[in-house]
XYZ file of C-alpha atoms in Angstrom:
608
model
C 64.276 -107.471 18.119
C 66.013 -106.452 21.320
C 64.276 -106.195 24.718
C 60.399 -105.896 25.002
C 58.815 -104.647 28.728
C 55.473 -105.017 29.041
C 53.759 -103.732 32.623
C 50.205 -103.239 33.804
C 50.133 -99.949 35.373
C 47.156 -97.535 37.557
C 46.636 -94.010 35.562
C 48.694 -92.501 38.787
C 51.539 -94.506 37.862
C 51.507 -93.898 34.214
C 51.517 -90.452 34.483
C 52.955 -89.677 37.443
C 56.139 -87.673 36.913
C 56.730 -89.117 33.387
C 56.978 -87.045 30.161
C 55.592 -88.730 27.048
C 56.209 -86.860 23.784
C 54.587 -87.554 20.159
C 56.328 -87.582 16.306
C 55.988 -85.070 13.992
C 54.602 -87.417 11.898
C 51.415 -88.524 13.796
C 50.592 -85.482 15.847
C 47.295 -85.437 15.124
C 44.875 -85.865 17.784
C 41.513 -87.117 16.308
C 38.776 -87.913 19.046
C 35.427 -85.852 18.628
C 32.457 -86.250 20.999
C 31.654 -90.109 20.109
C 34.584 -90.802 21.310
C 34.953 -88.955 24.297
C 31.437 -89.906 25.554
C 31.619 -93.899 25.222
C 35.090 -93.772 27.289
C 33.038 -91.645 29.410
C 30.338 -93.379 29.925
C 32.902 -96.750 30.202
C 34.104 -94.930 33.025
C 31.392 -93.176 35.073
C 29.100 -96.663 34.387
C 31.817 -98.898 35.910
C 32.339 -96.950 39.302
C 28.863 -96.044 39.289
C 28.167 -99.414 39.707
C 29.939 -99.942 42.966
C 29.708 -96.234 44.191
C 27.243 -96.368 47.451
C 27.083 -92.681 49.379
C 27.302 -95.083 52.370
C 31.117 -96.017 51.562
C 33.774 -94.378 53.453
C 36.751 -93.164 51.049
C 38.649 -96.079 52.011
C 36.080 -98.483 50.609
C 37.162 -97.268 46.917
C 40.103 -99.747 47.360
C 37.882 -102.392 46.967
C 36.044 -101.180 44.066
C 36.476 -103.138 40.619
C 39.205 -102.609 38.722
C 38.872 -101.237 35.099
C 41.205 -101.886 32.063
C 41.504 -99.369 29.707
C 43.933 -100.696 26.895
C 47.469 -100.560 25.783
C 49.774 -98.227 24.694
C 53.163 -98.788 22.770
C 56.081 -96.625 23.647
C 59.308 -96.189 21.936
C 62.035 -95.492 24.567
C 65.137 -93.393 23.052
C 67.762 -91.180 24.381
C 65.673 -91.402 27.421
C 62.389 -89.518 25.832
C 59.316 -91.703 25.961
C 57.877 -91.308 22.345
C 54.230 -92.529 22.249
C 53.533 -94.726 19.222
C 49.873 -96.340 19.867
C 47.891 -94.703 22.538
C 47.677 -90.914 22.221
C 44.363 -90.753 21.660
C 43.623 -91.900 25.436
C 46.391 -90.418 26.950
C 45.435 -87.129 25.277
C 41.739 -87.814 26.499
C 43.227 -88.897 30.493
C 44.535 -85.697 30.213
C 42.015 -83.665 29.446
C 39.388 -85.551 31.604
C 41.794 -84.969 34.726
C 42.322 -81.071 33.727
C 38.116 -81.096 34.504
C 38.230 -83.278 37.300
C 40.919 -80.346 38.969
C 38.648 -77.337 37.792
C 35.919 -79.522 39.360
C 37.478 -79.318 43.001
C 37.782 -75.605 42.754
C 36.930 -74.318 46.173
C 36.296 -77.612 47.668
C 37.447 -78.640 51.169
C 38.644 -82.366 50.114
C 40.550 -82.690 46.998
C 42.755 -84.990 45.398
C 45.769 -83.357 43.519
C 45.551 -84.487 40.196
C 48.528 -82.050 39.548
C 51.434 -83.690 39.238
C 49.890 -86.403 36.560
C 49.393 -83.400 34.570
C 52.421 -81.489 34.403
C 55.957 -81.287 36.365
C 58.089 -78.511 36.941
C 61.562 -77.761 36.661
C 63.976 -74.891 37.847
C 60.733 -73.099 37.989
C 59.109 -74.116 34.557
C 56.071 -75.877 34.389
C 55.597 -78.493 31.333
C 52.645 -80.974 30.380
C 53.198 -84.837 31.237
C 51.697 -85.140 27.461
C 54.424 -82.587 26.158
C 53.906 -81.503 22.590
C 54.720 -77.912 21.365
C 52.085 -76.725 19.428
C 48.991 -77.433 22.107
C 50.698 -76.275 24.869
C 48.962 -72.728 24.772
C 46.296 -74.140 24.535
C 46.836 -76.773 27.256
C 47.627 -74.104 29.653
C 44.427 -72.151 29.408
C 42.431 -74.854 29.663
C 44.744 -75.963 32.836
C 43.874 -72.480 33.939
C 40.678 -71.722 32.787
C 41.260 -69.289 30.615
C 39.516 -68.600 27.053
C 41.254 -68.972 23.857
C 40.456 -68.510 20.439
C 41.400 -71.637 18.546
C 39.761 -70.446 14.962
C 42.823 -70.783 13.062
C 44.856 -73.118 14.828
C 45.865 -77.176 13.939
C 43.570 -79.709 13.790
C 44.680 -81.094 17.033
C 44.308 -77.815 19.002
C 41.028 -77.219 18.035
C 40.097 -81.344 18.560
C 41.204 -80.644 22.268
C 39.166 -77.284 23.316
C 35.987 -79.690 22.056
C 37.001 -82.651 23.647
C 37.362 -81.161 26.209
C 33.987 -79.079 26.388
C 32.135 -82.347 25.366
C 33.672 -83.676 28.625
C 31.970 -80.788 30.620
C 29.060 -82.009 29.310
C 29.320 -85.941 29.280
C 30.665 -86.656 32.874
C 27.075 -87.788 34.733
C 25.951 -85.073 37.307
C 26.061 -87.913 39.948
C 29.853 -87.541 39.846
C 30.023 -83.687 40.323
C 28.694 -83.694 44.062
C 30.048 -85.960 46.894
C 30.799 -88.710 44.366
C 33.711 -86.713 42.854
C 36.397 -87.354 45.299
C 35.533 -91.145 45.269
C 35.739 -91.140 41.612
C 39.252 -89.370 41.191
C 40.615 -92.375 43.508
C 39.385 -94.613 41.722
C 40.260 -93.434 38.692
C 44.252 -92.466 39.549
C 43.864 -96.197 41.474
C 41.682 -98.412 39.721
C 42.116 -98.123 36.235
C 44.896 -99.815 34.267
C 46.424 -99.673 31.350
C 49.709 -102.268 29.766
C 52.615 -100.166 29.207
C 54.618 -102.288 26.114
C 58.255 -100.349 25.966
C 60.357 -101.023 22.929
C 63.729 -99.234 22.786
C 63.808 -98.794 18.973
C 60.886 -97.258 16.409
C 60.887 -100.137 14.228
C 60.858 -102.576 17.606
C 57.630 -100.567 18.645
C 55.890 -100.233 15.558
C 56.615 -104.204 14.642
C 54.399 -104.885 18.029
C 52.200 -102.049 16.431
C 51.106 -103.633 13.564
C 51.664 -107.366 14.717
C 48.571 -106.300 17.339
C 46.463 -104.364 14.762
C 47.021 -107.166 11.614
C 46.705 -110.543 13.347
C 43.977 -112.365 14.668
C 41.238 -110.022 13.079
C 37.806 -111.009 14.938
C 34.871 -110.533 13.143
C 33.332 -107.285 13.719
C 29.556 -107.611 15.719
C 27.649 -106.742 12.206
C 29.069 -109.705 10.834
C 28.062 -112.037 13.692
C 24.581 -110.446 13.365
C 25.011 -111.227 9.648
C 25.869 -115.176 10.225
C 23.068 -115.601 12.385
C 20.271 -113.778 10.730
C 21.455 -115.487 6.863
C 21.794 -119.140 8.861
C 18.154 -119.110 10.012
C 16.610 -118.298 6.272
C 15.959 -120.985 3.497
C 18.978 -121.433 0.699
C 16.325 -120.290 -1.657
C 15.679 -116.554 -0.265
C 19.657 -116.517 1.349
C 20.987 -115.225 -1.536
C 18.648 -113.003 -2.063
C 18.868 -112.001 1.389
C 22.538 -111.390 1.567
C 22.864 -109.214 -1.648
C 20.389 -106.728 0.437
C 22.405 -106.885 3.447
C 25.636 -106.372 1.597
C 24.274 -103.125 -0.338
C 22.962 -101.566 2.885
C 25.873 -102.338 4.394
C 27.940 -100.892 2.031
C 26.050 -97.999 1.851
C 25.951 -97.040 5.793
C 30.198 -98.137 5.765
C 30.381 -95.201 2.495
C 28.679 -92.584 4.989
C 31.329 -93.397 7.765
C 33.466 -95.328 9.979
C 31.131 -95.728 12.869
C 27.731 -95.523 10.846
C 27.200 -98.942 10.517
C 27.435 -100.113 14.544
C 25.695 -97.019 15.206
C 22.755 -97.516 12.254
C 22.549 -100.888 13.920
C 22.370 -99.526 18.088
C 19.557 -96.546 16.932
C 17.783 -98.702 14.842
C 16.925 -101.649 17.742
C 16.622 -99.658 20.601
C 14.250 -97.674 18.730
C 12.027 -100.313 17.672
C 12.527 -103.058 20.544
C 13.895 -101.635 23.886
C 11.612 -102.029 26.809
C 14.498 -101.520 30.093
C 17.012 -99.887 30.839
C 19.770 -100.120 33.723
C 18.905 -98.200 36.796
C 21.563 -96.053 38.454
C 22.421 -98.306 41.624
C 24.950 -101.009 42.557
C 24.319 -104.030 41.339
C 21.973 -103.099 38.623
C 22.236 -105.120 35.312
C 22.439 -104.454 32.083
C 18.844 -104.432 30.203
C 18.273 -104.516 26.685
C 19.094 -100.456 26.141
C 22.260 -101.433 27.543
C 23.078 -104.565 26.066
C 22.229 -103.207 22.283
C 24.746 -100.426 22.818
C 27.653 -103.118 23.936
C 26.496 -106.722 21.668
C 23.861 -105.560 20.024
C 24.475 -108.692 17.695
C 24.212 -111.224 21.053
C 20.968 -109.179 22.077
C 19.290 -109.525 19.042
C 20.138 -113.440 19.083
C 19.363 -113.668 22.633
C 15.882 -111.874 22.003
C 14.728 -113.690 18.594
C 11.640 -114.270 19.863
C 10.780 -110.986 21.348
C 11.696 -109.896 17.981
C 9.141 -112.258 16.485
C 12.291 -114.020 14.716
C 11.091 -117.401 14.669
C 10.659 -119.124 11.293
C 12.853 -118.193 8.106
C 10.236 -115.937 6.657
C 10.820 -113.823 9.645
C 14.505 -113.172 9.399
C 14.386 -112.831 5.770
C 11.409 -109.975 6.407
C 14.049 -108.826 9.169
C 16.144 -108.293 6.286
C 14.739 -107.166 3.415
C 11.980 -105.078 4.708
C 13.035 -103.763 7.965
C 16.971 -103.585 7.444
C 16.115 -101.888 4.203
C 13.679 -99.298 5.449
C 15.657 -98.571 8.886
C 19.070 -97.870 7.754
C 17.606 -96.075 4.784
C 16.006 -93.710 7.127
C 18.898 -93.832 9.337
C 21.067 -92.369 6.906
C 19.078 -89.862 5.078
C 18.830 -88.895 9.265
C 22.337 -88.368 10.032
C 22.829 -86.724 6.454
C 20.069 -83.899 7.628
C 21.961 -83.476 10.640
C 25.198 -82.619 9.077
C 23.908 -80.501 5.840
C 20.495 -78.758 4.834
C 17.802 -81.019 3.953
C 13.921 -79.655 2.615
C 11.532 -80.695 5.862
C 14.314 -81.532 8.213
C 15.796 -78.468 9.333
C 14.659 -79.360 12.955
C 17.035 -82.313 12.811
C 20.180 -80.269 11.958
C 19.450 -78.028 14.898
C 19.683 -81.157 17.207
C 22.506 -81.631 15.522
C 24.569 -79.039 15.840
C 23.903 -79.403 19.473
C 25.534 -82.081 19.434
C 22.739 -84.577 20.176
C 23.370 -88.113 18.935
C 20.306 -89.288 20.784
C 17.518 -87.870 18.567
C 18.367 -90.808 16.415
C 16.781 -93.537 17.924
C 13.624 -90.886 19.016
C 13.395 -90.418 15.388
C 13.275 -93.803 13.735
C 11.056 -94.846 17.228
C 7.395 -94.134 16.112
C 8.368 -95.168 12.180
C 6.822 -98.240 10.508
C 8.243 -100.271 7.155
C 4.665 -99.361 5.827
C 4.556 -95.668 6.405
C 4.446 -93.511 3.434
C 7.072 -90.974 2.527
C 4.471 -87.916 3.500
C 3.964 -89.714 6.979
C 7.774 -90.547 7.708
C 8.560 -86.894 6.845
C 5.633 -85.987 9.409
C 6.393 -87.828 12.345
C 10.231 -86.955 12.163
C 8.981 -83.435 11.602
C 7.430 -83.990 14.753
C 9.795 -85.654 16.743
C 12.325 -83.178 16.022
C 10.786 -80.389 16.574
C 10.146 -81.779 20.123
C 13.839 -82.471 20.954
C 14.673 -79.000 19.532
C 12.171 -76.970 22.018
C 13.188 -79.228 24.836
C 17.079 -78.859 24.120
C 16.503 -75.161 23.969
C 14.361 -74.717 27.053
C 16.921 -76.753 29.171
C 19.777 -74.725 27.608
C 18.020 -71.675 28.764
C 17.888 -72.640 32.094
C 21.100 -73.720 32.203
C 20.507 -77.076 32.369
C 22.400 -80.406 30.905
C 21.814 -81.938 27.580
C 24.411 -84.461 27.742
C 24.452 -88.229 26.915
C 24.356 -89.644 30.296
C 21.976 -86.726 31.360
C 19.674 -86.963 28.932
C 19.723 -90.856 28.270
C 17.112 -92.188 30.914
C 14.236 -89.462 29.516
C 14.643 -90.206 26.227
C 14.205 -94.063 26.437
C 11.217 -93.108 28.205
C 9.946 -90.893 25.014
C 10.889 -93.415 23.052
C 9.519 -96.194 24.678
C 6.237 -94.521 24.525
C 6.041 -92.963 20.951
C 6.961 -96.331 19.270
C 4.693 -96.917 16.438
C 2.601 -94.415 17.155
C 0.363 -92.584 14.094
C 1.027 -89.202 13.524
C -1.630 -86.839 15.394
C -1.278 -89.339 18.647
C 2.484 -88.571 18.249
C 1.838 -85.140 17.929
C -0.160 -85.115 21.083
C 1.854 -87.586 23.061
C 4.794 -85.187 22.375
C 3.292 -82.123 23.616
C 2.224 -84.247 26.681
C 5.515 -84.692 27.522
C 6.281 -81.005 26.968
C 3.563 -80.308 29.511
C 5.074 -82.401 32.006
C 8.500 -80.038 31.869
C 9.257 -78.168 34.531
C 11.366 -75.746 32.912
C 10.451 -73.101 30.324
C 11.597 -69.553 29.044
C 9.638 -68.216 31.434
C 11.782 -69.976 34.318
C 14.489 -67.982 33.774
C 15.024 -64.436 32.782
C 18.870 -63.934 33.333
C 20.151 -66.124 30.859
C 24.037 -65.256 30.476
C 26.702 -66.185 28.195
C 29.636 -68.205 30.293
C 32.511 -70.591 29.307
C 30.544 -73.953 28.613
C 27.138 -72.387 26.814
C 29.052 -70.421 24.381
C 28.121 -72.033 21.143
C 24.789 -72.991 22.646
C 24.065 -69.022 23.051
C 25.597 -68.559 19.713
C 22.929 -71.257 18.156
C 19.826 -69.480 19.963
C 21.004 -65.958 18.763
C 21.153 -67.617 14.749
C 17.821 -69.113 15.822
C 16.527 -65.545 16.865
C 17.999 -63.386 14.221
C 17.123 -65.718 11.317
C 13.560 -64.866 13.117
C 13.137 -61.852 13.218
C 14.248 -61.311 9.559
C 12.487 -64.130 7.690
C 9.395 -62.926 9.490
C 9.881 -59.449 8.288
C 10.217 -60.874 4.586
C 13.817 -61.247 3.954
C 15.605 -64.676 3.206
C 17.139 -67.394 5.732
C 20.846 -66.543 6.264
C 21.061 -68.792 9.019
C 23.377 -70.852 7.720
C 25.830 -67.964 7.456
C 24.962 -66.921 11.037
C 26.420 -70.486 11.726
C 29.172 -70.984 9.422
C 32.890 -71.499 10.641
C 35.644 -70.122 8.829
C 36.795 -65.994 8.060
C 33.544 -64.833 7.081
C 31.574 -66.659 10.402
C 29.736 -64.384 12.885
C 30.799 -63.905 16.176
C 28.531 -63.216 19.468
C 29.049 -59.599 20.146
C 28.778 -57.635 23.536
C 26.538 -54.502 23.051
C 28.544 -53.436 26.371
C 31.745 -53.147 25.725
C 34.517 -55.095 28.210
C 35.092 -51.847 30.301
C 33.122 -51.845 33.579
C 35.106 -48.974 34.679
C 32.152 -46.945 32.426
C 29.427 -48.345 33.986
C 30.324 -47.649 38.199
C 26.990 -45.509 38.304
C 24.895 -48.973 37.883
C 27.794 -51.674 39.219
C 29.474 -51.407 42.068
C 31.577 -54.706 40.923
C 32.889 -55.658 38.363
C 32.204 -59.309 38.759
C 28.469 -58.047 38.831
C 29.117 -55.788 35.551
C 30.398 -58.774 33.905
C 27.598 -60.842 34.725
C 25.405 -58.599 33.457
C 26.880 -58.020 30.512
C 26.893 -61.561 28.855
C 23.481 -61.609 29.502
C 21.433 -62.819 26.277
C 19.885 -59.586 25.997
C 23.058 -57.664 25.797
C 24.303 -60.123 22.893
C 24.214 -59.900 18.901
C 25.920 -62.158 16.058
C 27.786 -59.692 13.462
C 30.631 -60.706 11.171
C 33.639 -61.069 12.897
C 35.729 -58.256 10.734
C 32.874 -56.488 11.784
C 32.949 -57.681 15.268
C 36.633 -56.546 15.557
C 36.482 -53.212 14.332
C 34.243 -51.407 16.804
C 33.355 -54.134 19.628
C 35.219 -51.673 22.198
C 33.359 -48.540 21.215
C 31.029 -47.086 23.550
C 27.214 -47.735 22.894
C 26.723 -44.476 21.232
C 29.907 -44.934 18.605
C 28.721 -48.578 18.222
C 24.990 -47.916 17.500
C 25.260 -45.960 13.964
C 27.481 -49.309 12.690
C 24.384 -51.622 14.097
C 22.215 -49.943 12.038
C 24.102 -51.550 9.221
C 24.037 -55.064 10.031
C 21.152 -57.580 10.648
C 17.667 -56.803 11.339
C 18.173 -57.665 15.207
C 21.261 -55.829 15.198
C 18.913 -52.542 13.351
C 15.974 -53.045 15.712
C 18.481 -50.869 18.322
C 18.589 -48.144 16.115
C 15.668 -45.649 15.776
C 15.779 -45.649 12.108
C 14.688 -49.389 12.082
C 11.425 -47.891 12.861
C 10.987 -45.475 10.187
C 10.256 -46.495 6.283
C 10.686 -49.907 7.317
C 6.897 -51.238 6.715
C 7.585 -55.521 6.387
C 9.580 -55.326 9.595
C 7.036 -52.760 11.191
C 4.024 -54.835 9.993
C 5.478 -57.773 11.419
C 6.347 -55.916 14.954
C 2.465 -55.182 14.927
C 1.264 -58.492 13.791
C 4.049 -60.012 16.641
C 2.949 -57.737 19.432
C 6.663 -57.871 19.919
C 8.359 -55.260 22.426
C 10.342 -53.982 20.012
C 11.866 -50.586 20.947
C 14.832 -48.502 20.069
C 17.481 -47.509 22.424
C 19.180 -44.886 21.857
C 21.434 -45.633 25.204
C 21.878 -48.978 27.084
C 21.920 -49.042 30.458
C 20.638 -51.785 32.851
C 16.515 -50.898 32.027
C 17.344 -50.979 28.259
C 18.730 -54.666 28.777
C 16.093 -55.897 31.233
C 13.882 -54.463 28.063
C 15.977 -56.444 25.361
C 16.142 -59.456 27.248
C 12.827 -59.958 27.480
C 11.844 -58.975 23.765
C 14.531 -61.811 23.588
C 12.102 -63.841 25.595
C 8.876 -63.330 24.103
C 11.014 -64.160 20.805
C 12.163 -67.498 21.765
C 8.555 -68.304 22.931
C 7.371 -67.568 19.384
C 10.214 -69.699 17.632
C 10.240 -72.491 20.499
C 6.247 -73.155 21.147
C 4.667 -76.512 21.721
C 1.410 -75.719 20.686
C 3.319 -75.957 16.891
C 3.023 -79.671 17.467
C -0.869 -79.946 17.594
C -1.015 -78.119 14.046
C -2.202 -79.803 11.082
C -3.825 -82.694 14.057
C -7.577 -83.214 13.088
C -9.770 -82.334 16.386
């Protein structure tokens, strides 16, 4: 093996005027929303916890420093060839392309620039350089939109990544925080650059880090301990359940297990969690998201593990029953399942918390018919409170969302179901914000697939009222036959000078929710630049919220016109669109949304 370097260097320094490039043969950049929010929240938590609005710049010097891994490069013909570590790299890059769009129009920034890209006789190229994602790289750098539909794997990995970053960086950090944090960052943070200056060199150190010295994983330390405090009679017994549950969470996916294990006993046993200030510690939340397996051995007799008939209970009642419910959880959020719809809507919001809210108020002894109720319940909860803060433009990421809902599920644990139901619409009481808060909704950059969600929700409405089967799940399927989010105004404000003087205000106006459809995007494509007049006989064809536009909705049309009366809905046809017809639509939109999204659905089926 010829020479090996191995440095410690700051983000700044690693990325600094040096171009990294990837093989062909592992260009594949994997990290989803899981992934991006835990290095995240590794991030955010560790400065967070030394931040003080107090500090002067300066002070960030002294600030902890935080190591964030290794990666392996293979050095040849001078090109720096990443072999372990493109994940993160990928990931630094994207999180400091948000961190610039962040600074936009602020007095003090930090350039962040030059660990992004570098430029040459005039040509600008990505630090990260690889050929197929730098189109995309570029209009994210510049904030541009780009449709990604049919593109690699990686490309369309990075456009999430890097919305789920919009969402995941705390809100603390956008304000004065934000320069503080991009020092520390660029400063701070480390990472072990190993150089090798041959392929088989670097991936030798590769797999000589990834192959030897295997540690047990924390579900087998929680395994030892739990199976060494239980008789030899019942341990056999014992640890045939825990291997088949096992087994069965590790065949629904690489991270169920940990995760089965994190939902499961914060739903059933956390009591703190960390406040946002300096010096704060770690409480139980915390510490079952990080060593859940020291927690639980740390908290045995909070846990009421104190004899060997209590960790074999632990086992083969409560281990059985959780993960069981666990999984048929996270199954309903990816596919349909009968009385769980509510939980794929969460879902696709990308919500991992409703997890733990869900198994919270559960108990081993609950029947089927009262697990399926109080999930029932709790979902439909999290799915009018996502919606109501996505109306009002307002966060539902991880570390936004993450103090609340240990509160909820601190106080629904165990509950029965009509105190649930009424504890939950106590809590939607207490909300500040509701449809009613907010009647300009708008489509921009970061809501689009939220908007695109509420307009399924709305359309799949308005025509299962009216008598005609569910095709949400088309409305939401990806792929060539998906629906897109159409603008009943098309992108020409030169047309529309008698109402906007603008055409930043036209534009506004336009990707207002009221102004928006879901058709199918050959559809979509073929006439979305017509005029409202050309456009409105083609509407007329498509779904019933599409038709409602259209006069002839309204005539021989009796299910959907019984339902209008029954509704009380505004439903109107326009035969034009101008600025009064979308005020109109909007708030038929509205009065929708309060129909689909209403508390008061919580309380029925409670005895008085």
């Amino acid at each position: 093996m010829r020479e090996i370097l191995g440095k410690a260097k700051t983000v700044r320094e690693l990325l600094k005027g040096v171009k990294y490039s990837i093989d062909y043969y592992q260009r594949e950049y994997k990290w989803h929303e899981k992934q991006i929010r835990e290095l995240v929240d590794d991030l955010s938590n560790k400065f967070l916890e030394e931040y003080d609005t107090t500090h002067p710049r300066s002070k960030v010097a002294d600030y902890p420093h935080y190591f964030l891994g290794s990666i392996i490069i293979s050095k040849k013909e001078n090109l720096r060839y990443i072999v372990d570590g493109q994940q993160r790299l990928t990931s630094l890059t994207l999180l400091l392309i948000l961190l610039r769009d962040l600074q936009t129009g602020r007095d003090v920034k930090v350039n962040v620039d030059e660990l992004i890209f570098s430029e040459r006789f005039g040509q600008k190229s990505f630090n990260l350089h690889v050929d197929e994602r730098t189109p995309v790289m570029e209009a994210l750098y510049e904030d541009k939109n780009i449709d990604v539909t049919d593109r690699p794997e990686s490309v369309r990995n990075l456009v999430q990544c890097y919305h789920d970053l919009e969402t995941c960086l705390p809100e603390e950090i956008h304000d004065a925080a934000l320069p503080y944090f991009i020092d520390w960052l660029l400063e701070n943070v480390h990472l072990v650059e190993i150089t090798a200056y041959s392929d088989d060199d670097a991936y030798t150190i590769f797999e000589t880090m990834n192959d030897r010295g295997l540690s047990l994983s924390p579900t087998e330390m929680l395994k030892g301990y739990l199976l060494s405090n239980i008789n030899e009679t019942k341990r056999t017994a014992a640890n045939n359940c825990w291997r088949d549950r096992v087994r069965m969470l590790n065949d629904a996916g690489k991270e169920v297990e940990p995760d089965c294990f994190k939902a499961w006993f914060r739903s059933q046993y956390a009591t703190k969690i960390r406040e946002r200030r300096k010096g704060a510690k770690p409480e139980d939340f915390d510490r079952i998201g990080t060593e859940f397996h020291r927690w639980l051995r740390d908290s045995a007799v909070a846990v009421d593990l104190k004899q060997s008939e209590d960790f074999y209970r632990f086992i083969d009642r409560d281990l059985d029953f959780y993960s069981r419910q666990y999984l048929r959880l996270i199954e309903a959020g990816q596919k349909p399942a009968a009385d769980l719809e509510y939980v794929r809507y969460n879902a696709q919001h990308g919500f991992t918390l409703q997890y733990m809210l869900l198994l919270a108020p559960l108990r081993p002894d609950d029947s089927e018919q009262v697990v399926l109720r109080k999930v029932g319940l709790v979902a439909k909860y999290l799915d009018i409170l996502l919606t109501w803060r996505l109306w009002n433009f307002r966060s539902i990421a991880y570390s936004t969302m993450q103090y609340a809902m240990f509160v909820v599920m601190r106080d629904i644990r165990g509950l029965a179901p009509d105190a649930l139901a009424h504890k939950l619409y106590e809590f939607l009481g207490k909300e500040q914000e509701t449809f009613a808060n907010n009647s300009r909704l708008r489509m921009h950059q970061q809501n689009r697939y939220a908007i695109h969600r509420i307009l399924a929700r709305l359309t799949d409405y308005v025509e299962t009222q009216s008598g005609q089967p569910s095709l949400y799940l088309d409305y939401v399927n990806e792929g060539r036959t998906r629906y897109e989010v159409e603008h009943v105004w098309a992108d020409h404000p030169e047309r529309h000078t008698a109402e906007f003087n603008h055409p930043a205000d036209f534009a506004e106006n336009r990707n207002r929710i009221g102004g928006l459809l879901l058709l199918p995007k050959s559809v979509n494509a073929s006439y979305g630049d017509l005029r409202y007049a050309d456009k409105l006989p083609h509407y007329n064809t498509q779904n019933l919220l599409a038709r409602s536009l259209h006069p002839q909705c309204y005539e021989r049309n009796p299910v959907f016109l019984r339902f209008k009366d029954r509704s009380g809905l505004p439903f109107v046809p326009h035969e034009e669109f101008n600025t009064a017809d979308l005020e109109q639509r909007s708030e038929l939109y509205r009065q929708i949304a309060e129909r689909i999204w209403n508390p008061e659905d919580l309380l029925m089926g409670c005895q008085a």
